[in-house]
Amino acid sequence: SAPPAPTNTGPYCEGATIQLNVGASATYTWGGPNSFIDNSQNPTIATSSLSSAGVYTVAVTDANGCINAATTNVVVNPLPQPIAGSNSPICLNNPINLTSNGGTGYAWTGPLAYVSGLQNPTIANAQLNMSGNYTVTVTSAQGCTNTAVTTVSVYALPSPTIVTNSPVCDGGQLTLNGTGGATYQWNGPNSFTDSNQNASINPVTMAANGTYTLIAS
């Protein structure tokens, strides 16, 4: 009988279903990697692995009982191993910097219908509702895809308040009380600085007149 002409629908990406095909005959015996044996005309191998790649042989028997065999080579390409990251946590109004690696093509999706085709995109002026999971789909040179996720947290800015006993008389004690943060930095006239939540100047002089700034973190 004429030799069969087996084919496959590859190359495949790791995890895809391998489809083997051969022309019609009376009986079929397929053999291949991983001790693969099948007697159907067009067998499939679900969830292929890299070890599924290789030469598959089919022996066919025609109606006259004649046997012939041929091979088809199956290629299984690995999935990319993407890495996703960000500069999270991020304070309100600062840029979100997303980073990725592991392939030749990149496609990002995220909150608020965010999309980008850049490998390392930047989102200016982060808002609270931009917090969440950002997913990058990475494509390899062989056209295989895989995904990675990075979680972004956008934090609200603190709301510092200042209470002072001003006006105060020369020679008295000026008190500066702050709230709204975890750490504090005071700056003011006459090179005044203090990193306590509640600062004071005692005795106070006329050089202390002016504006005092509290930075709360």
PDB file of C-alpha atoms in Angstrom:
ATOM      1  CA  SER A   1       0.000   0.000   0.000  1.00  0.00           C
ATOM      2  CA  ALA A   2       1.041   3.616  -0.462  1.00  0.00           C
ATOM      3  CA  PRO A   3       2.743   5.107   2.584  1.00  0.00           C
ATOM      4  CA  PRO A   4       0.465   7.180   4.820  1.00  0.00           C
ATOM      5  CA  ALA A   5       1.024  10.936   5.096  1.00  0.00           C
ATOM      6  CA  PRO A   6       0.511  11.807   8.763  1.00  0.00           C
ATOM      7  CA  THR A   7       0.398  15.461   9.823  1.00  0.00           C
ATOM      8  CA  ASN A   8      -0.167  17.554  12.932  1.00  0.00           C
ATOM      9  CA  THR A   9      -1.576  21.018  13.421  1.00  0.00           C
ATOM     10  CA  GLY A  10       1.478  22.379  15.268  1.00  0.00           C
ATOM     11  CA  PRO A  11       3.718  23.914  16.263  1.00  0.00           C
ATOM     12  CA  TYR A  12       2.018  24.078  19.655  1.00  0.00           C
ATOM     13  CA  CYS A  13       2.404  26.086  22.799  1.00  0.00           C
ATOM     14  CA  GLU A  14       2.864  24.135  26.012  1.00  0.00           C
ATOM     15  CA  GLY A  15      -0.551  23.140  27.357  1.00  0.00           C
ATOM     16  CA  ALA A  16      -2.301  23.138  23.971  1.00  0.00           C
ATOM     17  CA  THR A  17      -4.051  20.079  22.494  1.00  0.00           C
ATOM     18  CA  ILE A  18      -2.017  18.158  19.916  1.00  0.00           C
ATOM     19  CA  GLN A  19      -4.022  17.021  16.897  1.00  0.00           C
ATOM     20  CA  LEU A  20      -2.607  14.134  14.819  1.00  0.00           C
ATOM     21  CA  ASN A  21      -4.100  13.388  11.404  1.00  0.00           C
ATOM     22  CA  VAL A  22      -3.725  10.728   8.726  1.00  0.00           C
ATOM     23  CA  GLY A  23      -5.704   9.697   5.649  1.00  0.00           C
ATOM     24  CA  ALA A  24      -8.438   7.075   5.794  1.00  0.00           C
ATOM     25  CA  SER A  25      -7.456   3.430   5.999  1.00  0.00           C
ATOM     26  CA  ALA A  26      -8.714   0.240   7.616  1.00  0.00           C
ATOM     27  CA  THR A  27      -6.764   0.305  10.914  1.00  0.00           C
ATOM     28  CA  TYR A  28      -4.297   2.660  12.616  1.00  0.00           C
ATOM     29  CA  THR A  29      -1.589   2.283  15.228  1.00  0.00           C
ATOM     30  CA  TRP A  30      -0.004   5.474  16.505  1.00  0.00           C
ATOM     31  CA  GLY A  31       3.059   5.595  18.726  1.00  0.00           C
ATOM     32  CA  GLY A  32       5.164   8.431  20.081  1.00  0.00           C
ATOM     33  CA  PRO A  33       6.833  10.138  23.057  1.00  0.00           C
ATOM     34  CA  ASN A  34       5.746   9.410  26.635  1.00  0.00           C
ATOM     35  CA  SER A  35       4.720   5.850  25.590  1.00  0.00           C
ATOM     36  CA  PHE A  36       1.888   7.272  23.507  1.00  0.00           C
ATOM     37  CA  ILE A  37      -0.263   4.605  21.789  1.00  0.00           C
ATOM     38  CA  ASP A  38      -3.575   5.177  20.030  1.00  0.00           C
ATOM     39  CA  ASN A  39      -5.612   3.256  17.459  1.00  0.00           C
ATOM     40  CA  SER A  40      -7.868   6.041  16.214  1.00  0.00           C
ATOM     41  CA  GLN A  41      -7.415   7.712  12.862  1.00  0.00           C
ATOM     42  CA  ASN A  42      -6.915  11.260  14.173  1.00  0.00           C
ATOM     43  CA  PRO A  43      -6.001  11.138  17.873  1.00  0.00           C
ATOM     44  CA  THR A  44      -5.518  14.110  20.177  1.00  0.00           C
ATOM     45  CA  ILE A  45      -3.254  14.707  23.174  1.00  0.00           C
ATOM     46  CA  ALA A  46      -4.775  17.179  25.609  1.00  0.00           C
ATOM     47  CA  THR A  47      -2.669  19.557  27.728  1.00  0.00           C
ATOM     48  CA  SER A  48       0.613  18.927  25.958  1.00  0.00           C
ATOM     49  CA  SER A  49       3.915  19.240  27.800  1.00  0.00           C
ATOM     50  CA  LEU A  50       7.397  19.884  26.465  1.00  0.00           C
ATOM     51  CA  SER A  51       8.009  16.127  26.680  1.00  0.00           C
ATOM     52  CA  SER A  52       5.128  15.612  24.224  1.00  0.00           C
ATOM     53  CA  ALA A  53       7.336  16.948  21.432  1.00  0.00           C
ATOM     54  CA  GLY A  54       9.017  14.529  19.069  1.00  0.00           C
ATOM     55  CA  VAL A  55       8.389  12.019  16.324  1.00  0.00           C
ATOM     56  CA  TYR A  56       5.011  10.283  16.107  1.00  0.00           C
ATOM     57  CA  THR A  57       4.710   7.173  13.942  1.00  0.00           C
ATOM     58  CA  VAL A  58       1.522   5.780  12.474  1.00  0.00           C
ATOM     59  CA  ALA A  59       1.222   2.335  10.944  1.00  0.00           C
ATOM     60  CA  VAL A  60      -1.857   1.861   8.776  1.00  0.00           C
ATOM     61  CA  THR A  61      -3.416  -1.278   7.395  1.00  0.00           C
ATOM     62  CA  ASP A  62      -5.470  -1.060   4.204  1.00  0.00           C
ATOM     63  CA  ALA A  63      -8.449  -3.195   3.176  1.00  0.00           C
ATOM     64  CA  ASN A  64      -6.100  -5.779   1.633  1.00  0.00           C
ATOM     65  CA  GLY A  65      -4.212  -6.245   4.914  1.00  0.00           C
ATOM     66  CA  CYS A  66      -1.121  -4.430   3.683  1.00  0.00           C
ATOM     67  CA  ILE A  67       0.759  -2.350   6.277  1.00  0.00           C
ATOM     68  CA  ASN A  68       2.803   0.784   5.823  1.00  0.00           C
ATOM     69  CA  ALA A  69       4.102   3.427   8.245  1.00  0.00           C
ATOM     70  CA  ALA A  70       5.242   7.061   8.279  1.00  0.00           C
ATOM     71  CA  THR A  71       6.095   9.757  10.795  1.00  0.00           C
ATOM     72  CA  THR A  72       5.224  13.344  11.681  1.00  0.00           C
ATOM     73  CA  ASN A  73       7.300  15.593  13.919  1.00  0.00           C
ATOM     74  CA  VAL A  74       5.491  17.502  16.675  1.00  0.00           C
ATOM     75  CA  VAL A  75       6.974  20.760  18.023  1.00  0.00           C
ATOM     76  CA  VAL A  76       5.894  22.033  21.465  1.00  0.00           C
ATOM     77  CA  ASN A  77       7.215  25.451  22.462  1.00  0.00           C
ATOM     78  CA  PRO A  78       7.517  26.531  26.106  1.00  0.00           C
ATOM     79  CA  LEU A  79       5.331  29.230  27.594  1.00  0.00           C
ATOM     80  CA  PRO A  80       7.096  32.456  28.524  1.00  0.00           C
ATOM     81  CA  GLN A  81       7.749  33.004  32.237  1.00  0.00           C
ATOM     82  CA  PRO A  82       6.599  36.593  32.738  1.00  0.00           C
ATOM     83  CA  ILE A  83       7.512  38.828  35.658  1.00  0.00           C
ATOM     84  CA  ALA A  84       5.267  41.721  36.681  1.00  0.00           C
ATOM     85  CA  GLY A  85       6.004  44.438  39.217  1.00  0.00           C
ATOM     86  CA  SER A  86       5.278  48.008  40.229  1.00  0.00           C
ATOM     87  CA  ASN A  87       6.428  50.768  42.551  1.00  0.00           C
ATOM     88  CA  SER A  88       3.470  50.089  44.869  1.00  0.00           C
ATOM     89  CA  PRO A  89       2.493  51.324  47.395  1.00  0.00           C
ATOM     90  CA  ILE A  90       1.993  54.754  45.828  1.00  0.00           C
ATOM     91  CA  CYS A  91       0.787  57.988  47.336  1.00  0.00           C
ATOM     92  CA  LEU A  92      -2.084  59.845  45.690  1.00  0.00           C
ATOM     93  CA  ASN A  93      -1.112  61.899  42.611  1.00  0.00           C
ATOM     94  CA  ASN A  94       2.256  60.166  42.176  1.00  0.00           C
ATOM     95  CA  PRO A  95       2.997  58.073  39.050  1.00  0.00           C
ATOM     96  CA  ILE A  96       2.303  54.330  38.911  1.00  0.00           C
ATOM     97  CA  ASN A  97       5.273  52.577  37.295  1.00  0.00           C
ATOM     98  CA  LEU A  98       4.471  49.094  35.974  1.00  0.00           C
ATOM     99  CA  THR A  99       7.325  46.763  34.996  1.00  0.00           C
ATOM    100  CA  SER A 100       7.425  43.429  33.170  1.00  0.00           C
ATOM    101  CA  ASN A 101       9.842  41.025  31.567  1.00  0.00           C
ATOM    102  CA  GLY A 102      10.063  37.569  30.053  1.00  0.00           C
ATOM    103  CA  GLY A 103       8.947  37.899  26.449  1.00  0.00           C
ATOM    104  CA  THR A 104       8.934  39.921  23.258  1.00  0.00           C
ATOM    105  CA  GLY A 105       5.381  41.334  23.399  1.00  0.00           C
ATOM    106  CA  TYR A 106       3.388  42.811  26.284  1.00  0.00           C
ATOM    107  CA  ALA A 107      -0.267  43.712  26.874  1.00  0.00           C
ATOM    108  CA  TRP A 108      -1.421  45.240  30.177  1.00  0.00           C
ATOM    109  CA  THR A 109      -4.947  45.441  31.598  1.00  0.00           C
ATOM    110  CA  GLY A 110      -6.088  46.868  34.911  1.00  0.00           C
ATOM    111  CA  PRO A 111      -8.680  48.872  36.864  1.00  0.00           C
ATOM    112  CA  LEU A 112     -10.807  51.507  35.133  1.00  0.00           C
ATOM    113  CA  ALA A 113     -10.464  49.604  31.807  1.00  0.00           C
ATOM    114  CA  TYR A 114      -6.743  50.371  31.729  1.00  0.00           C
ATOM    115  CA  VAL A 115      -4.828  48.948  28.737  1.00  0.00           C
ATOM    116  CA  SER A 116      -1.275  49.405  27.483  1.00  0.00           C
ATOM    117  CA  GLY A 117       0.958  47.689  24.964  1.00  0.00           C
ATOM    118  CA  LEU A 118       4.163  48.969  26.530  1.00  0.00           C
ATOM    119  CA  GLN A 119       6.545  46.695  28.409  1.00  0.00           C
ATOM    120  CA  ASN A 120       6.978  49.160  31.294  1.00  0.00           C
ATOM    121  CA  PRO A 121       4.121  51.700  31.196  1.00  0.00           C
ATOM    122  CA  THR A 122       3.635  54.659  33.525  1.00  0.00           C
ATOM    123  CA  ILE A 123       0.295  56.003  34.754  1.00  0.00           C
ATOM    124  CA  ALA A 124       0.576  59.642  35.828  1.00  0.00           C
ATOM    125  CA  ASN A 125      -1.314  61.075  38.810  1.00  0.00           C
ATOM    126  CA  ALA A 126      -2.416  57.925  40.634  1.00  0.00           C
ATOM    127  CA  GLN A 127      -5.948  58.042  42.054  1.00  0.00           C
ATOM    128  CA  LEU A 128      -7.450  55.886  44.797  1.00  0.00           C
ATOM    129  CA  ASN A 129      -9.682  53.998  42.337  1.00  0.00           C
ATOM    130  CA  MET A 130      -6.608  52.903  40.376  1.00  0.00           C
ATOM    131  CA  SER A 131      -5.767  50.448  43.149  1.00  0.00           C
ATOM    132  CA  GLY A 132      -6.111  46.771  42.220  1.00  0.00           C
ATOM    133  CA  ASN A 133      -4.596  44.010  40.139  1.00  0.00           C
ATOM    134  CA  TYR A 134      -2.739  44.815  36.921  1.00  0.00           C
ATOM    135  CA  THR A 135      -2.285  41.844  34.573  1.00  0.00           C
ATOM    136  CA  VAL A 136       0.328  41.615  31.822  1.00  0.00           C
ATOM    137  CA  THR A 137       0.036  39.074  29.018  1.00  0.00           C
ATOM    138  CA  VAL A 138       3.511  38.293  27.718  1.00  0.00           C
ATOM    139  CA  THR A 139       4.134  36.774  24.281  1.00  0.00           C
ATOM    140  CA  SER A 140       7.260  34.783  23.445  1.00  0.00           C
ATOM    141  CA  ALA A 141       9.170  34.842  20.171  1.00  0.00           C
ATOM    142  CA  GLN A 142       7.345  31.603  19.242  1.00  0.00           C
ATOM    143  CA  GLY A 143       3.944  33.246  19.796  1.00  0.00           C
ATOM    144  CA  CYS A 144       3.146  31.558  23.105  1.00  0.00           C
ATOM    145  CA  THR A 145       1.510  33.601  25.856  1.00  0.00           C
ATOM    146  CA  ASN A 146       1.401  33.597  29.637  1.00  0.00           C
ATOM    147  CA  THR A 147       0.242  36.096  32.255  1.00  0.00           C
ATOM    148  CA  ALA A 148       1.535  37.650  35.456  1.00  0.00           C
ATOM    149  CA  VAL A 149      -0.179  39.923  37.972  1.00  0.00           C
ATOM    150  CA  THR A 150       1.024  42.763  40.182  1.00  0.00           C
ATOM    151  CA  THR A 151      -1.138  44.414  42.831  1.00  0.00           C
ATOM    152  CA  VAL A 152      -1.078  48.210  43.101  1.00  0.00           C
ATOM    153  CA  SER A 153      -2.118  50.069  46.252  1.00  0.00           C
ATOM    154  CA  VAL A 154      -2.740  53.820  46.039  1.00  0.00           C
ATOM    155  CA  TYR A 155      -2.869  55.546  49.434  1.00  0.00           C
ATOM    156  CA  ALA A 156      -4.641  58.776  50.313  1.00  0.00           C
ATOM    157  CA  LEU A 157      -2.539  61.712  51.439  1.00  0.00           C
ATOM    158  CA  PRO A 158      -2.587  62.562  55.146  1.00  0.00           C
ATOM    159  CA  SER A 159      -4.605  65.597  56.259  1.00  0.00           C
ATOM    160  CA  PRO A 160      -2.477  67.429  58.824  1.00  0.00           C
ATOM    161  CA  THR A 161      -3.922  70.044  61.164  1.00  0.00           C
ATOM    162  CA  ILE A 162      -2.153  72.606  63.341  1.00  0.00           C
ATOM    163  CA  VAL A 163      -3.284  74.027  66.663  1.00  0.00           C
ATOM    164  CA  THR A 164      -1.187  76.808  68.192  1.00  0.00           C
ATOM    165  CA  ASN A 165      -1.477  79.201  71.123  1.00  0.00           C
ATOM    166  CA  SER A 166      -0.516  82.157  68.916  1.00  0.00           C
ATOM    167  CA  PRO A 167      -0.508  85.063  69.502  1.00  0.00           C
ATOM    168  CA  VAL A 168       1.985  84.712  72.334  1.00  0.00           C
ATOM    169  CA  CYS A 169       3.971  87.388  74.153  1.00  0.00           C
ATOM    170  CA  ASP A 170       7.704  87.837  73.681  1.00  0.00           C
ATOM    171  CA  GLY A 171       9.443  85.679  76.273  1.00  0.00           C
ATOM    172  CA  GLY A 172       6.533  83.273  76.623  1.00  0.00           C
ATOM    173  CA  GLN A 173       6.111  79.750  75.231  1.00  0.00           C
ATOM    174  CA  LEU A 174       4.883  79.120  71.696  1.00  0.00           C
ATOM    175  CA  THR A 175       3.216  75.718  71.290  1.00  0.00           C
ATOM    176  CA  LEU A 176       2.654  73.994  67.955  1.00  0.00           C
ATOM    177  CA  ASN A 177       0.464  70.870  68.057  1.00  0.00           C
ATOM    178  CA  GLY A 178       0.054  68.647  64.956  1.00  0.00           C
ATOM    179  CA  THR A 179      -2.302  65.810  64.040  1.00  0.00           C
ATOM    180  CA  GLY A 180      -3.083  63.709  60.976  1.00  0.00           C
ATOM    181  CA  GLY A 181       0.086  61.714  60.393  1.00  0.00           C
ATOM    182  CA  ALA A 182       2.435  59.037  61.654  1.00  0.00           C
ATOM    183  CA  THR A 183       5.570  61.182  61.477  1.00  0.00           C
ATOM    184  CA  TYR A 184       5.958  64.955  61.489  1.00  0.00           C
ATOM    185  CA  GLN A 185       8.394  67.637  60.365  1.00  0.00           C
ATOM    186  CA  TRP A 186       8.034  71.275  61.425  1.00  0.00           C
ATOM    187  CA  ASN A 187       9.762  74.169  59.654  1.00  0.00           C
ATOM    188  CA  GLY A 188       9.500  77.848  60.425  1.00  0.00           C
ATOM    189  CA  PRO A 189      11.173  81.246  60.860  1.00  0.00           C
ATOM    190  CA  ASN A 190      14.625  81.712  62.391  1.00  0.00           C
ATOM    191  CA  SER A 191      15.716  78.274  60.991  1.00  0.00           C
ATOM    192  CA  PHE A 192      13.212  76.499  63.230  1.00  0.00           C
ATOM    193  CA  THR A 193      12.880  72.724  62.699  1.00  0.00           C
ATOM    194  CA  ASP A 194      11.381  69.966  64.854  1.00  0.00           C
ATOM    195  CA  SER A 195      10.446  66.354  64.137  1.00  0.00           C
ATOM    196  CA  ASN A 196       8.114  65.915  67.117  1.00  0.00           C
ATOM    197  CA  GLN A 197       4.367  65.837  66.684  1.00  0.00           C
ATOM    198  CA  ASN A 198       3.998  68.663  69.194  1.00  0.00           C
ATOM    199  CA  ALA A 199       6.727  71.304  69.096  1.00  0.00           C
ATOM    200  CA  SER A 200       7.377  74.375  71.200  1.00  0.00           C
ATOM    201  CA  ILE A 201       9.675  77.394  71.480  1.00  0.00           C
ATOM    202  CA  ASN A 202      10.394  78.539  75.018  1.00  0.00           C
ATOM    203  CA  PRO A 203      11.213  81.349  75.486  1.00  0.00           C
ATOM    204  CA  VAL A 204       9.887  82.717  72.201  1.00  0.00           C
ATOM    205  CA  THR A 205      11.415  85.863  70.638  1.00  0.00           C
ATOM    206  CA  MET A 206      10.276  88.322  68.013  1.00  0.00           C
ATOM    207  CA  ALA A 207      12.351  86.377  65.460  1.00  0.00           C
ATOM    208  CA  ALA A 208       9.774  83.570  65.725  1.00  0.00           C
ATOM    209  CA  ASN A 209       7.136  85.677  63.940  1.00  0.00           C
ATOM    210  CA  GLY A 210       6.053  84.156  60.621  1.00  0.00           C
ATOM    211  CA  THR A 211       4.612  81.102  58.936  1.00  0.00           C
ATOM    212  CA  TYR A 212       5.150  77.582  60.294  1.00  0.00           C
ATOM    213  CA  THR A 213       4.782  74.555  58.006  1.00  0.00           C
ATOM    214  CA  LEU A 214       3.926  71.016  59.155  1.00  0.00           C
ATOM    215  CA  ILE A 215       4.715  68.095  56.843  1.00  0.00           C
ATOM    216  CA  ALA A 216       2.808  64.975  57.974  1.00  0.00           C
ATOM    217  CA  SER A 217       3.575  61.534  56.597  1.00  0.00           C
TER     218      SER A 217
END
